[in-house]
XYZ file of C-alpha atoms in Angstrom:
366
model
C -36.891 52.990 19.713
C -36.050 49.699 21.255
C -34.873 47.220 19.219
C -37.096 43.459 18.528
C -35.514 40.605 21.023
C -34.131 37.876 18.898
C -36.452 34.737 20.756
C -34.966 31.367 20.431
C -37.422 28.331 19.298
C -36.199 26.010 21.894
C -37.764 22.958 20.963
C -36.848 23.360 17.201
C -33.140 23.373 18.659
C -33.579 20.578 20.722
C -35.799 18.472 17.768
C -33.539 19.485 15.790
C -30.274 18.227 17.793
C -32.121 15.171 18.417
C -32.453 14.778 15.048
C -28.936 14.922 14.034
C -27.453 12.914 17.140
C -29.959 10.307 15.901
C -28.549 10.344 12.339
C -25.488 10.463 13.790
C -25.595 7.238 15.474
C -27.552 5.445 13.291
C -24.871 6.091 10.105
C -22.575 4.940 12.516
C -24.307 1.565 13.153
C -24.826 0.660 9.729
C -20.910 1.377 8.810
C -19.596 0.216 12.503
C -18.998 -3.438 10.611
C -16.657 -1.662 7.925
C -14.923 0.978 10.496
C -11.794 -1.196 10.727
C -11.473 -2.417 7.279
C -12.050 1.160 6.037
C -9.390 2.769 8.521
C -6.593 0.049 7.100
C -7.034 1.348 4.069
C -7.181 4.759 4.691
C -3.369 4.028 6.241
C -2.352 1.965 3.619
C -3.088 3.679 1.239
C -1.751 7.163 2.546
C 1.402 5.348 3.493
C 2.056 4.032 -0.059
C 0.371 6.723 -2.178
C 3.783 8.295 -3.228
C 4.594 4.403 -4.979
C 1.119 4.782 -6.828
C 2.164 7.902 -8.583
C 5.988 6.411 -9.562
C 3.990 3.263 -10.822
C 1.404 5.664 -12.881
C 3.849 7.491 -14.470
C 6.222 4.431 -15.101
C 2.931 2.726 -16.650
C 2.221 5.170 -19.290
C -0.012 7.696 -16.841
C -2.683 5.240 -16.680
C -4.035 5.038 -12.622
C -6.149 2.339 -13.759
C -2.747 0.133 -14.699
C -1.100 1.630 -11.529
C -4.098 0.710 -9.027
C -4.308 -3.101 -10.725
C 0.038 -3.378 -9.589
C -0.713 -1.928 -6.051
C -3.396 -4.705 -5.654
C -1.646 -7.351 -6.558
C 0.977 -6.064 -4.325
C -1.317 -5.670 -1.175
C -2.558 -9.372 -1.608
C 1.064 -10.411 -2.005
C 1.756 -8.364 1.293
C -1.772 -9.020 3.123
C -3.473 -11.692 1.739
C -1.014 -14.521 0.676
C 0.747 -14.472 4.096
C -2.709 -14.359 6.214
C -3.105 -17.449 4.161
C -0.209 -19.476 4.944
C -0.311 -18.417 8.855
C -3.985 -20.174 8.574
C -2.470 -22.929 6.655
C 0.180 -23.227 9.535
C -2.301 -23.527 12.255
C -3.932 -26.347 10.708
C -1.271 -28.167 9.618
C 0.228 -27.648 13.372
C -2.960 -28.339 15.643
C -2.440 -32.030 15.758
C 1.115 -31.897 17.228
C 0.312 -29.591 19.744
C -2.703 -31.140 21.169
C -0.737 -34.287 21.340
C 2.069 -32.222 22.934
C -0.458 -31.201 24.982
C -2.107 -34.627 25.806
C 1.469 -35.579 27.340
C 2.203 -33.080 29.790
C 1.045 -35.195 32.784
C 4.059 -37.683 31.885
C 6.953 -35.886 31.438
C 9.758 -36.305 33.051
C 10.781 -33.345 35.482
C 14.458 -33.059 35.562
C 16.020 -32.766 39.537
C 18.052 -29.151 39.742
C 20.020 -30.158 42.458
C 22.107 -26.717 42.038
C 19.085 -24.845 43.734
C 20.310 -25.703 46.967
C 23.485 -23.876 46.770
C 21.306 -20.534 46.155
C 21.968 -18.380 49.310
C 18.725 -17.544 51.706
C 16.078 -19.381 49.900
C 17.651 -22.326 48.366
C 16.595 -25.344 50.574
C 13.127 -24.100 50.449
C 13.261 -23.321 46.545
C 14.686 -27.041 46.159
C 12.247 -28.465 48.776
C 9.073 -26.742 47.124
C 10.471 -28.408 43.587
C 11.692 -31.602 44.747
C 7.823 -32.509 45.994
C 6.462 -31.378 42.340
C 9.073 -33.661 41.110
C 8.339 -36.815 43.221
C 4.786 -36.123 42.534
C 5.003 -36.031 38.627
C 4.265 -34.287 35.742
C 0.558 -34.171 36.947
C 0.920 -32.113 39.787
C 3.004 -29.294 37.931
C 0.164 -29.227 35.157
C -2.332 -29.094 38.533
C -0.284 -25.916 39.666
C 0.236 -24.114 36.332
C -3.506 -24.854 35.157
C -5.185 -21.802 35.804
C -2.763 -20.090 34.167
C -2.723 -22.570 31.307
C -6.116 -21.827 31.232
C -6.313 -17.823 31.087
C -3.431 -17.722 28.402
C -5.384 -20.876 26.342
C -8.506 -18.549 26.270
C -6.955 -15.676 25.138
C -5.291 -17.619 22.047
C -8.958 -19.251 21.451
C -10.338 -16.323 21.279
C -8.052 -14.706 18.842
C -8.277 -17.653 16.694
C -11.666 -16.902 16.665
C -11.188 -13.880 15.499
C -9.203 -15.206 12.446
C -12.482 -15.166 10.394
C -13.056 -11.353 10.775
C -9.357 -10.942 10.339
C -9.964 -12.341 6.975
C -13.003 -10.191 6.488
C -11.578 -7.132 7.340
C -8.407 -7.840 4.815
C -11.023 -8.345 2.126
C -12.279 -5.271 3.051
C -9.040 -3.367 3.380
C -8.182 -4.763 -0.149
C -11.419 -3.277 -1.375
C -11.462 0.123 -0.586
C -7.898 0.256 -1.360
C -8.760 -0.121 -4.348
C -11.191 2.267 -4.305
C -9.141 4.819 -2.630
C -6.355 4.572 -4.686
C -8.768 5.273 -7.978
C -10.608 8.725 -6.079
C -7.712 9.456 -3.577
C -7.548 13.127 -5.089
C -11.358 13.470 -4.600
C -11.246 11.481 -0.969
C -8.503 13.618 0.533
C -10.040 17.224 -1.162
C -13.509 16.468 0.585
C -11.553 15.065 3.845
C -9.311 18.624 3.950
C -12.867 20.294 3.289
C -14.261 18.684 5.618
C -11.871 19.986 8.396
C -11.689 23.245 6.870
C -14.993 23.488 7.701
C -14.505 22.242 11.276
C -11.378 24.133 12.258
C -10.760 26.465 9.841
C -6.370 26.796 9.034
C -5.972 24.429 12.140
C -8.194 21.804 10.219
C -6.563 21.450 7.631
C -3.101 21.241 9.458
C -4.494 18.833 11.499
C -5.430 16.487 8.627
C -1.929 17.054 6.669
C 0.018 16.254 10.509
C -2.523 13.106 11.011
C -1.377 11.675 7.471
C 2.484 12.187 8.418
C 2.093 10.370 11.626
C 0.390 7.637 9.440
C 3.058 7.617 6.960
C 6.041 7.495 9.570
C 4.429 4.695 11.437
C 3.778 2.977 8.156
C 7.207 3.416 6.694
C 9.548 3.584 10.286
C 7.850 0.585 12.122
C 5.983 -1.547 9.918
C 7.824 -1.863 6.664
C 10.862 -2.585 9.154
C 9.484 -4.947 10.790
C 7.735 -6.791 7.879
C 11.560 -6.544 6.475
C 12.358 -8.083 9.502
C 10.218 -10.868 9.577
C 10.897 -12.006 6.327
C 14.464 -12.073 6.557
C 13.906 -13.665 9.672
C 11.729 -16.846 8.253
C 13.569 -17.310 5.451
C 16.668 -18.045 8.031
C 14.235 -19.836 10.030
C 12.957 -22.030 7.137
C 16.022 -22.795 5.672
C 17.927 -24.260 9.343
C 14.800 -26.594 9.199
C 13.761 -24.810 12.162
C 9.410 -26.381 12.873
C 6.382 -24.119 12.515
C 8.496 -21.421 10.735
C 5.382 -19.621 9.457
C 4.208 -19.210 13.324
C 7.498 -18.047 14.341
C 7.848 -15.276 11.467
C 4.380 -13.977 12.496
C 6.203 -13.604 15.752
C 8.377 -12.045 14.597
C 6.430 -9.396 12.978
C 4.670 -8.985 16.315
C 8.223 -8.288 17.947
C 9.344 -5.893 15.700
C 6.604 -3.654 15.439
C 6.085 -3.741 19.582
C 9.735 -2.299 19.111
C 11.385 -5.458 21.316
C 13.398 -7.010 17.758
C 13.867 -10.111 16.341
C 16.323 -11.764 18.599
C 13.598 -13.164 21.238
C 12.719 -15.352 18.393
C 15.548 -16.136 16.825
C 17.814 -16.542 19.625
C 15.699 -19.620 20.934
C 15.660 -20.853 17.364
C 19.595 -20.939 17.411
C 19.866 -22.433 21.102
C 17.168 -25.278 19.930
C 19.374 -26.240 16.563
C 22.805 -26.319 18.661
C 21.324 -28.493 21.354
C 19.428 -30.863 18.530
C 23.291 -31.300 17.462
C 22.952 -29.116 14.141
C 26.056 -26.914 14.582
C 26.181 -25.686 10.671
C 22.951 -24.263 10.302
C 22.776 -23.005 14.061
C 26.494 -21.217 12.773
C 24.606 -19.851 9.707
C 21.775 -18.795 11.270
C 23.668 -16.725 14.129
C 25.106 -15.005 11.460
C 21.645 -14.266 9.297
C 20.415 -12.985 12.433
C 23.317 -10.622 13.066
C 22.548 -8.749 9.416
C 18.394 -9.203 10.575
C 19.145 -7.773 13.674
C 21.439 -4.382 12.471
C 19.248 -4.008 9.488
C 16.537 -2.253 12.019
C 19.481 0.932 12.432
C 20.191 1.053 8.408
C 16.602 1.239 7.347
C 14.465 2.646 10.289
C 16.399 5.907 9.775
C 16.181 5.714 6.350
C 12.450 5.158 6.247
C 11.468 7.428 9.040
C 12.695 10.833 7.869
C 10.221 10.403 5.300
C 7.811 10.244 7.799
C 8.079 11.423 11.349
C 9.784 10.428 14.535
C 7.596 8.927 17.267
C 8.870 7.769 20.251
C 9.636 4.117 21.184
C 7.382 3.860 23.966
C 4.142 5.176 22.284
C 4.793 2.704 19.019
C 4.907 -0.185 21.882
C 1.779 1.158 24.057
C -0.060 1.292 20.263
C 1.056 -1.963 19.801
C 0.072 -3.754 23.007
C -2.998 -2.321 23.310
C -4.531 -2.378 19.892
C -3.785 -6.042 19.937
C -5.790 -6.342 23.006
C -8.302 -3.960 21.805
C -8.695 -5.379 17.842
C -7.136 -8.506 17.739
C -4.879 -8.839 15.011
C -5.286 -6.486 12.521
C -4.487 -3.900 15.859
C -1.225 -4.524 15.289
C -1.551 -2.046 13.038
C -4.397 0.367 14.240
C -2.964 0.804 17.522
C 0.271 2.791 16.889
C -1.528 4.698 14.129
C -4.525 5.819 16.367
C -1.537 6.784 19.218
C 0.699 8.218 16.151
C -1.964 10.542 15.048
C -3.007 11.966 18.485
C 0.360 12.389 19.739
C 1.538 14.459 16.673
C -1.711 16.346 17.368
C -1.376 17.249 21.256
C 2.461 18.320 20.688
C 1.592 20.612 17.695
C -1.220 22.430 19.522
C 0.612 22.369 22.489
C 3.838 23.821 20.110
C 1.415 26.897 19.454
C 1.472 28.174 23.398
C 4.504 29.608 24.968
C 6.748 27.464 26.066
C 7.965 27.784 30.515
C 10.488 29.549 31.118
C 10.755 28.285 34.552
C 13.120 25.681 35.080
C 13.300 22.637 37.467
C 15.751 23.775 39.750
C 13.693 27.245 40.045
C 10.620 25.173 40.690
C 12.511 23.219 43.551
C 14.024 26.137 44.995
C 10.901 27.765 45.416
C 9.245 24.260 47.212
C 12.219 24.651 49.493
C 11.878 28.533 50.316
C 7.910 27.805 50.680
């Protein structure tokens, strides 16, 4: 007796795909506006979700006490300085467009030391010596296009200042929301990729929130350390636009390239304005700002995970291109999280055992 053929209904599949794709991409265009704002929080708040749980037991086991102190301590982290880097720009636009109104006249100093350079030296001085005689003009003439191309790019992210406010208002929100249903969030999440990948699912969930966690607590609570440390010395040497140069900072630190690009400049601009004693104090703050980055990294990242140097930069440099600001601290993350998952599944195959000098011996005998 032969057995019924099982007959597919191929345009219920395909209806049926359609379907789904089309729900698919519609859920995603109604949330695409909160995407960002929600994935800040998601990191923040799995990055700081062991200091909810000390603050709910220290305040009596009550989450709803313990989720009011984290807030106030995101705005104080988040928020408040946001506002202040704002309040910097506009306090600081008028001197720099009228910084900027008097490039054509300054006054181009002669280098007559070029001409000793071997090989290239009368031509270097010649090429300079005719911007000179023609003035300032003709040096902002030459450097224009690329005044231009680095002038857009800052426009633009002050542009984006406005969503970077929006999605920190957003971040703050669904912190707060996260931090009262985090149980419930991460059980559906683990669920979730139970039901995608079975045992690897779930790993892959618990190594994503690790990665998170030791990007979180080994680059940017150094870094924001860093910075802080780094405009307080900054602000107290009287050094100008402070808040600016702590953002930088910031920026610095996390791209893995330290605070002493910032503050070195700062110290060479307060001995040549004549100000030896705070230039003196402010070498040495940076000396303890500097070496604090090999006391608390370490400290910070076994809790987490190591990631190497060169992906935390990459993550940096590109999710500032790719997000603007608030990819400062996307980037990394998004890298973090994928790395961790390519080495462990790549962890589950045997390793070669071929090494490279087997490998070049047998190019050589072939």
């Amino acid at each position: 007796m032969t057995q019924p053929q099982h007959r597919y209904d191929l345009p219920r599949i395909i209806f049926g795909v359609l379907f789904i794709a089309t729900m698919i991409i519609a859920s995603f265009w109604v949330i695409q506006p909160f995407i960002l704002g929600l994935a800040w929080a998601a990191m923040v708040v799995i990055a700081t979700w062991p200091l909810l749980i000390k603050l709910q037991k220290l305040l009596w086991g009550r989450r709803s006490l313990a989720v009011m102190a984290m807030t106030m301590l995101l705005i104080l982290l988040f928020i408040l300085p946001i506002s202040l880097m704002i309040g910097s720009l506009v306090d600081n636009s008028g001197p720099v467009i009228a910084w900027a109104s008097t490039l054509g006249k300054l006054h181009m100093p002669e280098f007559v030391w070029l001409q000793s350079l071997p090989m290239f030296g009368d031509k270097i001085y010649n090429s300079y010596h005719a911007l000179v005689n023609a003035g300032g003009a003709a040096l902002l003439a030459k450097m224009q296009p690329y005044f231009g191309q680095t002038a857009t790019w800052f426009v633009t992210q002050a542009a984006h200042i406005g969503r970077l406010l929006l999605h920190c208002t957003l971040m703050l929100l669904f912190s707060v929301i996260l931090y009262a249903r985090g149980e419930q969030v991460a059980l559906g999440i683990r669920h979730f990729a139970v039901r995608l990948g079975a045992e690897r699912g779930d790993a892959a969930v618990l190594l994503g929130g690790q990665a998170i966690r030791a990007v979180a607590l080994g680059v940017v609570v150094t870094a924001l350390v860093q910075s802080v440390l780094g405009g307080i010395g900054l602000a107290l040497s009287g050094i100008p636009a402070a808040t600016w140069l702590t953002v930088l900072i910031f920026i610095c630190c996390v791209a893995q390239l330290g605070p002493l690009l910032v503050l070195v400049p700062a110290i060479i601009w307060l001995y040549w304005s004549g100000d030896t004693t705070w230039a003196t104090v402010l070498v040495i703050w940076s000396c303890v700002v500097a070496t604090l980055d090999n006391v608390l990294r370490p400290m910070l990242i076994r809790m987490g995970a190591d990631l190497p140097t060169l992906l935390i930069l990459l993550g940096v440099i590109g999710g500032l291109l790719a997000f603007g600001l608030i990819g400062l601290f996307i980037g990394p993350v998004v890298l973090a999280v994928s790395y961790r998952l390519l080495t462990a599944w790549m962890d589950e195959a045997a390793k070669p055992t071929t090494t490279l000098q087997d490998v070049a011996r047998n190019l050589e005998e072939s």
